[in-house]
Amino acid sequence: MPKIAVLPGDGIGQEIIPQAVRVLKAVLAEADADFEFQDYPVGGAAIELVGKALPEETLQGCREADAVLLGAVGGHQWDHLPASERPETAALLGLRKGLNFYANIRPVRMIPSLLATSTLKEDVLDGVDMVVIRELTGGVYFGEKGRSENPRSAYDKMTYSEEEIRRILVQGFETAMLRSKKLCSVDKANVLETSRLWREIANELAKEYPDVELTHMYVDNAAMQLVRNPKQFDVIVTENMFGDILTDLASMLGGSIGMLSSASLSGTQGMYEPAHGSAPDIAGKNLANPLATILSAALMLRYSFGMEAEALRIEKAVEKVLEQGYRTGDLAQAGDKVVGTIEMGDAILAAL
Ligand code: NAD
């Protein structure tokens, strides 16, 4: 029986995860699919329970699971801890590295009924529908780093192996094959050697995917184009640091942070989580928007279990509920039906 490890974590993670689990269970029941759900502590909640942000039992449970559903981690109570013990580093990076989730996938789609909530012009955003794929376990964030004194200097080394580049580009080509067969590889090949190797391998792989139209773009231009004319993109693939920056930029093309889902993959095994944090300012008040987490659950069905029809059912239910005017506080404008976290979950279940 397929296994899902459920890690609510901290803050609003405790509120949004139960809604996503309700939705998943409803869709799976209708598909006659038997799945096992097992909860594990992570983040600050795990520090309070067993003294570690990523307990061995949690890591092991995730290793044995087919997919991980994660809420969010972190909170002011644990901010004083050294970086290696903090929920965000110990738990998040520990899970990514420990399970080798090297590909981060973020769909960015403007839902028509949310057009008015964005800070960008409606005609620029109307029809935006893309996927940004970011390499997640290599590059400068994981390279050797150091400092010296007198005079003070610091360095961070950026290294990419052929294997690291090839597997993330393959993810890009494969994703493009499932969509409109357009892949834009983003690099800085005019300056960086790692980017020149990246581009070389992308061009080699393109011969194996003759149906995919591959283009290259420098990262600085990509940032500008994402705001100027985002509709030109379908699938973007890029390295770790460029992806970190571009995914946050692209998040504004989808309305609110409360709408952004993500998948971190290693083959079909994956970790699915909203792009936002634990939002301590609104935690425990039934105010959090659960839709990013519910949409992450849809990604789980698509990428880990190949259940495309069920994933689409969830995505359509989210769209329908928004069309009906239901909004959590982060999305609300005058005249909307403002609902809480639980009521939004109820509305999605009704729409299914
Ligand atoms: P945040 O994303 O938690 O919150 C930023 C703002 O957006 C807040 O005003 C919050 O209320 C709002 N917001 C976020 N998600 C929302 C939702 N679903 N519905 C409605 N409003 C929402 O970022 P932050 O405040 O910088 O960080 C808070 C904590 O979360 C910190 O401890 C941080 O380190 C951690 N964090 C964790 C993750 C993660 O677990 N993946 C990611 C980012 C930040």
PDB file of C-alpha atoms in Angstrom, residues 129-348:
ATOM      1  CA  ASP A 129       0.781  29.236 -16.808  1.00  0.00           C
ATOM      2  CA  MET A 130       4.346  27.989 -16.342  1.00  0.00           C
ATOM      3  CA  VAL A 131       6.502  25.607 -14.333  1.00  0.00           C
ATOM      4  CA  VAL A 132       9.831  26.676 -12.851  1.00  0.00           C
ATOM      5  CA  ILE A 133      12.276  23.836 -12.161  1.00  0.00           C
ATOM      6  CA  ARG A 134      15.150  24.609  -9.791  1.00  0.00           C
ATOM      7  CA  GLU A 135      18.176  22.440  -9.012  1.00  0.00           C
ATOM      8  CA  LEU A 136      18.054  21.982  -5.232  1.00  0.00           C
ATOM      9  CA  THR A 137      21.080  20.170  -3.849  1.00  0.00           C
ATOM     10  CA  GLY A 138      24.107  21.573  -5.697  1.00  0.00           C
ATOM     11  CA  GLY A 139      25.801  24.808  -6.722  1.00  0.00           C
ATOM     12  CA  VAL A 140      27.019  27.641  -4.543  1.00  0.00           C
ATOM     13  CA  TYR A 141      24.659  26.988  -1.598  1.00  0.00           C
ATOM     14  CA  PHE A 142      26.305  23.626  -0.981  1.00  0.00           C
ATOM     15  CA  GLY A 143      29.857  24.509  -2.073  1.00  0.00           C
ATOM     16  CA  GLU A 144      32.947  24.972   0.058  1.00  0.00           C
ATOM     17  CA  LYS A 145      32.902  28.301   1.889  1.00  0.00           C
ATOM     18  CA  GLY A 146      35.329  30.189   4.066  1.00  0.00           C
ATOM     19  CA  ARG A 147      36.781  33.416   5.402  1.00  0.00           C
ATOM     20  CA  SER A 148      40.155  34.948   6.066  1.00  0.00           C
ATOM     21  CA  GLU A 149      41.165  37.997   8.098  1.00  0.00           C
ATOM     22  CA  ASN A 150      43.445  41.008   7.493  1.00  0.00           C
ATOM     23  CA  PRO A 151      42.191  42.042   5.081  1.00  0.00           C
ATOM     24  CA  ARG A 152      38.814  40.371   5.576  1.00  0.00           C
ATOM     25  CA  SER A 153      37.629  38.244   2.683  1.00  0.00           C
ATOM     26  CA  ALA A 154      35.129  35.463   2.132  1.00  0.00           C
ATOM     27  CA  TYR A 155      34.383  32.942  -0.576  1.00  0.00           C
ATOM     28  CA  ASP A 156      31.650  30.507  -1.647  1.00  0.00           C
ATOM     29  CA  LYS A 157      32.621  27.973  -4.262  1.00  0.00           C
ATOM     30  CA  MET A 158      30.190  27.115  -7.042  1.00  0.00           C
ATOM     31  CA  THR A 159      30.619  23.615  -8.456  1.00  0.00           C
ATOM     32  CA  TYR A 160      28.376  21.473 -10.641  1.00  0.00           C
ATOM     33  CA  SER A 161      29.095  17.972 -11.831  1.00  0.00           C
ATOM     34  CA  GLU A 162      27.860  16.670 -15.181  1.00  0.00           C
ATOM     35  CA  GLU A 163      25.573  14.234 -13.365  1.00  0.00           C
ATOM     36  CA  GLU A 164      23.975  16.992 -11.267  1.00  0.00           C
ATOM     37  CA  ILE A 165      23.344  19.117 -14.345  1.00  0.00           C
ATOM     38  CA  ARG A 166      22.144  16.280 -16.551  1.00  0.00           C
ATOM     39  CA  ARG A 167      19.504  14.913 -14.140  1.00  0.00           C
ATOM     40  CA  ILE A 168      17.867  18.306 -13.551  1.00  0.00           C
ATOM     41  CA  LEU A 169      17.877  19.098 -17.278  1.00  0.00           C
ATOM     42  CA  VAL A 170      16.280  15.701 -17.953  1.00  0.00           C
ATOM     43  CA  GLN A 171      13.554  16.718 -15.481  1.00  0.00           C
ATOM     44  CA  GLY A 172      13.145  19.912 -17.518  1.00  0.00           C
ATOM     45  CA  PHE A 173      12.880  18.098 -20.867  1.00  0.00           C
ATOM     46  CA  GLU A 174      10.497  15.477 -19.446  1.00  0.00           C
ATOM     47  CA  THR A 175       8.261  18.175 -17.952  1.00  0.00           C
ATOM     48  CA  ALA A 176       8.296  20.070 -21.257  1.00  0.00           C
ATOM     49  CA  MET A 177       7.222  16.865 -23.064  1.00  0.00           C
ATOM     50  CA  LEU A 178       4.133  16.710 -20.809  1.00  0.00           C
ATOM     51  CA  ARG A 179       3.251  20.338 -21.534  1.00  0.00           C
ATOM     52  CA  SER A 180       3.717  22.485 -24.634  1.00  0.00           C
ATOM     53  CA  LYS A 181       7.223  21.150 -25.463  1.00  0.00           C
ATOM     54  CA  LYS A 182       8.986  24.481 -24.883  1.00  0.00           C
ATOM     55  CA  LEU A 183      11.949  24.545 -22.496  1.00  0.00           C
ATOM     56  CA  CYS A 184      13.878  27.657 -21.501  1.00  0.00           C
ATOM     57  CA  SER A 185      17.192  26.944 -19.794  1.00  0.00           C
ATOM     58  CA  VAL A 186      18.363  29.893 -17.684  1.00  0.00           C
ATOM     59  CA  ASP A 187      22.076  30.434 -17.003  1.00  0.00           C
ATOM     60  CA  LYS A 188      24.845  33.033 -16.954  1.00  0.00           C
ATOM     61  CA  ALA A 189      27.029  31.455 -19.629  1.00  0.00           C
ATOM     62  CA  ASN A 190      28.552  34.804 -20.606  1.00  0.00           C
ATOM     63  CA  VAL A 191      30.338  34.889 -17.214  1.00  0.00           C
ATOM     64  CA  LEU A 192      30.265  31.561 -15.356  1.00  0.00           C
ATOM     65  CA  GLU A 193      32.078  28.333 -16.281  1.00  0.00           C
ATOM     66  CA  THR A 194      29.421  26.221 -14.505  1.00  0.00           C
ATOM     67  CA  SER A 195      26.853  27.858 -16.792  1.00  0.00           C
ATOM     68  CA  ARG A 196      28.916  27.073 -19.891  1.00  0.00           C
ATOM     69  CA  LEU A 197      28.984  23.390 -18.907  1.00  0.00           C
ATOM     70  CA  TRP A 198      25.248  23.609 -18.148  1.00  0.00           C
ATOM     71  CA  ARG A 199      24.522  24.994 -21.630  1.00  0.00           C
ATOM     72  CA  GLU A 200      26.769  22.406 -23.309  1.00  0.00           C
ATOM     73  CA  ILE A 201      24.899  19.529 -21.619  1.00  0.00           C
ATOM     74  CA  ALA A 202      21.518  21.123 -22.387  1.00  0.00           C
ATOM     75  CA  ASN A 203      22.426  21.260 -26.096  1.00  0.00           C
ATOM     76  CA  GLU A 204      23.589  17.614 -26.023  1.00  0.00           C
ATOM     77  CA  LEU A 205      20.353  16.493 -24.356  1.00  0.00           C
ATOM     78  CA  ALA A 206      18.260  18.479 -26.834  1.00  0.00           C
ATOM     79  CA  LYS A 207      19.294  15.912 -29.499  1.00  0.00           C
ATOM     80  CA  GLU A 208      17.548  13.216 -27.426  1.00  0.00           C
ATOM     81  CA  TYR A 209      14.370  15.321 -27.240  1.00  0.00           C
ATOM     82  CA  PRO A 210      13.878  16.486 -30.860  1.00  0.00           C
ATOM     83  CA  ASP A 211      10.244  17.435 -30.147  1.00  0.00           C
ATOM     84  CA  VAL A 212      11.230  19.955 -27.478  1.00  0.00           C
ATOM     85  CA  GLU A 213      12.126  23.484 -28.539  1.00  0.00           C
ATOM     86  CA  LEU A 214      15.077  24.434 -26.296  1.00  0.00           C
ATOM     87  CA  THR A 215      16.024  28.074 -25.765  1.00  0.00           C
ATOM     88  CA  HIS A 216      18.694  29.633 -23.523  1.00  0.00           C
ATOM     89  CA  MET A 217      18.380  32.850 -21.573  1.00  0.00           C
ATOM     90  CA  TYR A 218      20.750  34.743 -19.261  1.00  0.00           C
ATOM     91  CA  VAL A 219      19.391  34.986 -15.741  1.00  0.00           C
ATOM     92  CA  ASP A 220      19.363  38.796 -15.639  1.00  0.00           C
ATOM     93  CA  ASN A 221      17.294  38.910 -18.818  1.00  0.00           C
ATOM     94  CA  ALA A 222      15.022  36.126 -17.481  1.00  0.00           C
ATOM     95  CA  ALA A 223      14.228  38.244 -14.397  1.00  0.00           C
ATOM     96  CA  MET A 224      13.258  41.151 -16.643  1.00  0.00           C
ATOM     97  CA  GLN A 225      11.233  38.987 -19.058  1.00  0.00           C
ATOM     98  CA  LEU A 226       9.291  37.349 -16.206  1.00  0.00           C
ATOM     99  CA  VAL A 227       7.849  40.725 -15.309  1.00  0.00           C
ATOM    100  CA  ARG A 228       7.695  42.204 -18.840  1.00  0.00           C
ATOM    101  CA  ASN A 229       6.077  39.275 -20.667  1.00  0.00           C
ATOM    102  CA  PRO A 230       5.668  36.157 -18.463  1.00  0.00           C
ATOM    103  CA  LYS A 231       3.362  34.435 -20.973  1.00  0.00           C
ATOM    104  CA  GLN A 232       6.350  33.651 -23.238  1.00  0.00           C
ATOM    105  CA  PHE A 233       7.455  30.946 -20.740  1.00  0.00           C
ATOM    106  CA  ASP A 234       6.157  27.420 -20.370  1.00  0.00           C
ATOM    107  CA  VAL A 235       8.903  25.401 -18.602  1.00  0.00           C
ATOM    108  CA  ILE A 236      11.990  27.092 -17.129  1.00  0.00           C
ATOM    109  CA  VAL A 237      14.918  25.066 -15.785  1.00  0.00           C
ATOM    110  CA  THR A 238      17.786  26.598 -13.839  1.00  0.00           C
ATOM    111  CA  GLU A 239      20.467  26.071 -11.181  1.00  0.00           C
ATOM    112  CA  ASN A 240      20.026  26.448  -7.419  1.00  0.00           C
ATOM    113  CA  MET A 241      20.713  30.115  -6.657  1.00  0.00           C
ATOM    114  CA  PHE A 242      19.188  31.520  -9.867  1.00  0.00           C
ATOM    115  CA  GLY A 243      16.129  29.341  -9.180  1.00  0.00           C
ATOM    116  CA  ASP A 244      15.870  30.545  -5.601  1.00  0.00           C
ATOM    117  CA  ILE A 245      15.592  34.137  -6.782  1.00  0.00           C
ATOM    118  CA  LEU A 246      13.485  33.543  -9.906  1.00  0.00           C
ATOM    119  CA  THR A 247      10.900  31.351  -8.118  1.00  0.00           C
ATOM    120  CA  ASP A 248      10.207  34.091  -5.574  1.00  0.00           C
ATOM    121  CA  LEU A 249       9.939  36.618  -8.376  1.00  0.00           C
ATOM    122  CA  ALA A 250       7.626  34.308 -10.318  1.00  0.00           C
ATOM    123  CA  SER A 251       5.498  33.755  -7.196  1.00  0.00           C
ATOM    124  CA  MET A 252       4.016  37.212  -7.683  1.00  0.00           C
ATOM    125  CA  LEU A 253       2.713  36.117 -11.078  1.00  0.00           C
ATOM    126  CA  GLY A 254       0.339  33.699  -9.345  1.00  0.00           C
ATOM    127  CA  GLY A 255      -1.401  36.113  -6.998  1.00  0.00           C
ATOM    128  CA  SER A 256      -0.700  35.453  -3.313  1.00  0.00           C
ATOM    129  CA  ILE A 257       2.028  33.511  -1.491  1.00  0.00           C
ATOM    130  CA  GLY A 258      -0.852  31.539   0.024  1.00  0.00           C
ATOM    131  CA  MET A 259      -1.518  29.994  -3.408  1.00  0.00           C
ATOM    132  CA  LEU A 260       1.936  28.651  -4.294  1.00  0.00           C
ATOM    133  CA  SER A 261       2.564  24.933  -4.212  1.00  0.00           C
ATOM    134  CA  SER A 262       5.837  23.080  -4.667  1.00  0.00           C
ATOM    135  CA  ALA A 263       7.252  19.623  -5.200  1.00  0.00           C
ATOM    136  CA  SER A 264      10.817  18.522  -4.438  1.00  0.00           C
ATOM    137  CA  LEU A 265      11.610  15.336  -6.284  1.00  0.00           C
ATOM    138  CA  SER A 266      14.087  12.528  -6.580  1.00  0.00           C
ATOM    139  CA  GLY A 267      12.590  10.350  -9.306  1.00  0.00           C
ATOM    140  CA  THR A 268       8.989   9.733  -8.264  1.00  0.00           C
ATOM    141  CA  GLN A 269       9.690  10.060  -4.549  1.00  0.00           C
ATOM    142  CA  GLY A 270       8.854  13.564  -3.508  1.00  0.00           C
ATOM    143  CA  MET A 271       8.241  16.086  -0.763  1.00  0.00           C
ATOM    144  CA  TYR A 272       5.261  18.368  -1.275  1.00  0.00           C
ATOM    145  CA  GLU A 273       4.870  21.652   0.591  1.00  0.00           C
ATOM    146  CA  PRO A 274       3.493  25.166   0.250  1.00  0.00           C
ATOM    147  CA  ALA A 275       6.056  27.828  -0.727  1.00  0.00           C
ATOM    148  CA  HIS A 276       5.260  29.946   2.333  1.00  0.00           C
ATOM    149  CA  GLY A 277       6.508  29.654   5.917  1.00  0.00           C
ATOM    150  CA  SER A 278       4.851  28.965   9.276  1.00  0.00           C
ATOM    151  CA  ALA A 279       3.284  32.475   9.513  1.00  0.00           C
ATOM    152  CA  PRO A 280       3.493  32.811  13.319  1.00  0.00           C
ATOM    153  CA  ASP A 281       1.596  36.136  13.078  1.00  0.00           C
ATOM    154  CA  ILE A 282      -1.646  34.351  12.138  1.00  0.00           C
ATOM    155  CA  ALA A 283      -1.039  30.864  13.583  1.00  0.00           C
ATOM    156  CA  GLY A 284      -3.744  29.228  15.685  1.00  0.00           C
ATOM    157  CA  LYS A 285      -6.450  31.675  14.567  1.00  0.00           C
ATOM    158  CA  ASN A 286      -8.070  29.760  11.705  1.00  0.00           C
ATOM    159  CA  LEU A 287      -6.903  32.531   9.312  1.00  0.00           C
ATOM    160  CA  ALA A 288      -4.348  30.703   7.141  1.00  0.00           C
ATOM    161  CA  ASN A 289      -5.003  30.011   3.481  1.00  0.00           C
ATOM    162  CA  PRO A 290      -4.774  26.201   3.022  1.00  0.00           C
ATOM    163  CA  LEU A 291      -4.897  26.318  -0.806  1.00  0.00           C
ATOM    164  CA  ALA A 292      -1.117  26.202  -1.457  1.00  0.00           C
ATOM    165  CA  THR A 293      -0.969  23.016   0.643  1.00  0.00           C
ATOM    166  CA  ILE A 294      -4.043  21.534  -1.023  1.00  0.00           C
ATOM    167  CA  LEU A 295      -2.492  22.301  -4.441  1.00  0.00           C
ATOM    168  CA  SER A 296       0.750  20.668  -3.233  1.00  0.00           C
ATOM    169  CA  ALA A 297      -1.292  17.544  -2.447  1.00  0.00           C
ATOM    170  CA  ALA A 298      -2.499  17.635  -6.076  1.00  0.00           C
ATOM    171  CA  LEU A 299       1.144  17.743  -7.221  1.00  0.00           C
ATOM    172  CA  MET A 300       1.798  14.678  -5.062  1.00  0.00           C
ATOM    173  CA  LEU A 301      -0.899  12.719  -6.871  1.00  0.00           C
ATOM    174  CA  ARG A 302       0.523  13.848 -10.231  1.00  0.00           C
ATOM    175  CA  TYR A 303       4.273  13.373  -9.705  1.00  0.00           C
ATOM    176  CA  SER A 304       4.542  10.552  -7.135  1.00  0.00           C
ATOM    177  CA  PHE A 305       1.493   8.455  -7.988  1.00  0.00           C
ATOM    178  CA  GLY A 306       0.751   9.266 -11.647  1.00  0.00           C
ATOM    179  CA  MET A 307      -2.866  10.109 -10.714  1.00  0.00           C
ATOM    180  CA  GLU A 308      -3.337  12.939 -13.226  1.00  0.00           C
ATOM    181  CA  ALA A 309      -7.148  12.832 -13.231  1.00  0.00           C
ATOM    182  CA  GLU A 310      -7.319  13.092  -9.433  1.00  0.00           C
ATOM    183  CA  ALA A 311      -4.734  15.910  -9.393  1.00  0.00           C
ATOM    184  CA  LEU A 312      -6.842  17.815 -11.909  1.00  0.00           C
ATOM    185  CA  ARG A 313      -9.977  17.257  -9.805  1.00  0.00           C
ATOM    186  CA  ILE A 314      -8.333  19.019  -6.870  1.00  0.00           C
ATOM    187  CA  GLU A 315      -7.027  21.864  -9.048  1.00  0.00           C
ATOM    188  CA  LYS A 316     -10.449  22.372 -10.623  1.00  0.00           C
ATOM    189  CA  ALA A 317     -12.113  22.363  -7.176  1.00  0.00           C
ATOM    190  CA  VAL A 318      -9.734  25.127  -6.041  1.00  0.00           C
ATOM    191  CA  GLU A 319     -10.555  27.173  -9.133  1.00  0.00           C
ATOM    192  CA  LYS A 320     -14.294  26.640  -8.645  1.00  0.00           C
ATOM    193  CA  VAL A 321     -14.247  27.713  -5.005  1.00  0.00           C
ATOM    194  CA  LEU A 322     -12.355  30.889  -5.910  1.00  0.00           C
ATOM    195  CA  GLU A 323     -14.820  31.585  -8.727  1.00  0.00           C
ATOM    196  CA  GLN A 324     -17.610  31.230  -6.165  1.00  0.00           C
ATOM    197  CA  GLY A 325     -15.961  34.099  -4.285  1.00  0.00           C
ATOM    198  CA  TYR A 326     -14.593  32.232  -1.249  1.00  0.00           C
ATOM    199  CA  ARG A 327     -11.445  33.952   0.042  1.00  0.00           C
ATOM    200  CA  THR A 328      -9.198  33.644   3.067  1.00  0.00           C
ATOM    201  CA  GLY A 329      -8.009  36.991   4.451  1.00  0.00           C
ATOM    202  CA  ASP A 330      -4.806  37.106   2.357  1.00  0.00           C
ATOM    203  CA  LEU A 331      -6.850  37.040  -0.887  1.00  0.00           C
ATOM    204  CA  ALA A 332      -9.879  39.046   0.167  1.00  0.00           C
ATOM    205  CA  GLN A 333     -11.145  42.235  -1.432  1.00  0.00           C
ATOM    206  CA  ALA A 334     -14.345  44.163  -0.824  1.00  0.00           C
ATOM    207  CA  GLY A 335     -17.447  42.033  -1.423  1.00  0.00           C
ATOM    208  CA  ASP A 336     -15.722  38.640  -1.063  1.00  0.00           C
ATOM    209  CA  LYS A 337     -16.918  35.845   1.221  1.00  0.00           C
ATOM    210  CA  VAL A 338     -14.113  35.807   3.796  1.00  0.00           C
ATOM    211  CA  VAL A 339     -13.727  32.342   5.321  1.00  0.00           C
ATOM    212  CA  GLY A 340     -11.329  30.646   7.724  1.00  0.00           C
ATOM    213  CA  THR A 341      -8.925  27.776   7.113  1.00  0.00           C
ATOM    214  CA  ILE A 342     -11.426  25.058   8.035  1.00  0.00           C
ATOM    215  CA  GLU A 343     -14.288  26.627   6.058  1.00  0.00           C
ATOM    216  CA  MET A 344     -12.022  26.846   2.976  1.00  0.00           C
ATOM    217  CA  GLY A 345     -11.330  23.108   3.418  1.00  0.00           C
ATOM    218  CA  ASP A 346     -15.104  22.502   3.666  1.00  0.00           C
ATOM    219  CA  ALA A 347     -15.691  24.504   0.468  1.00  0.00           C
ATOM    220  CA  ILE A 348     -13.082  22.467  -1.442  1.00  0.00           C
TER     221      ILE A 348
END
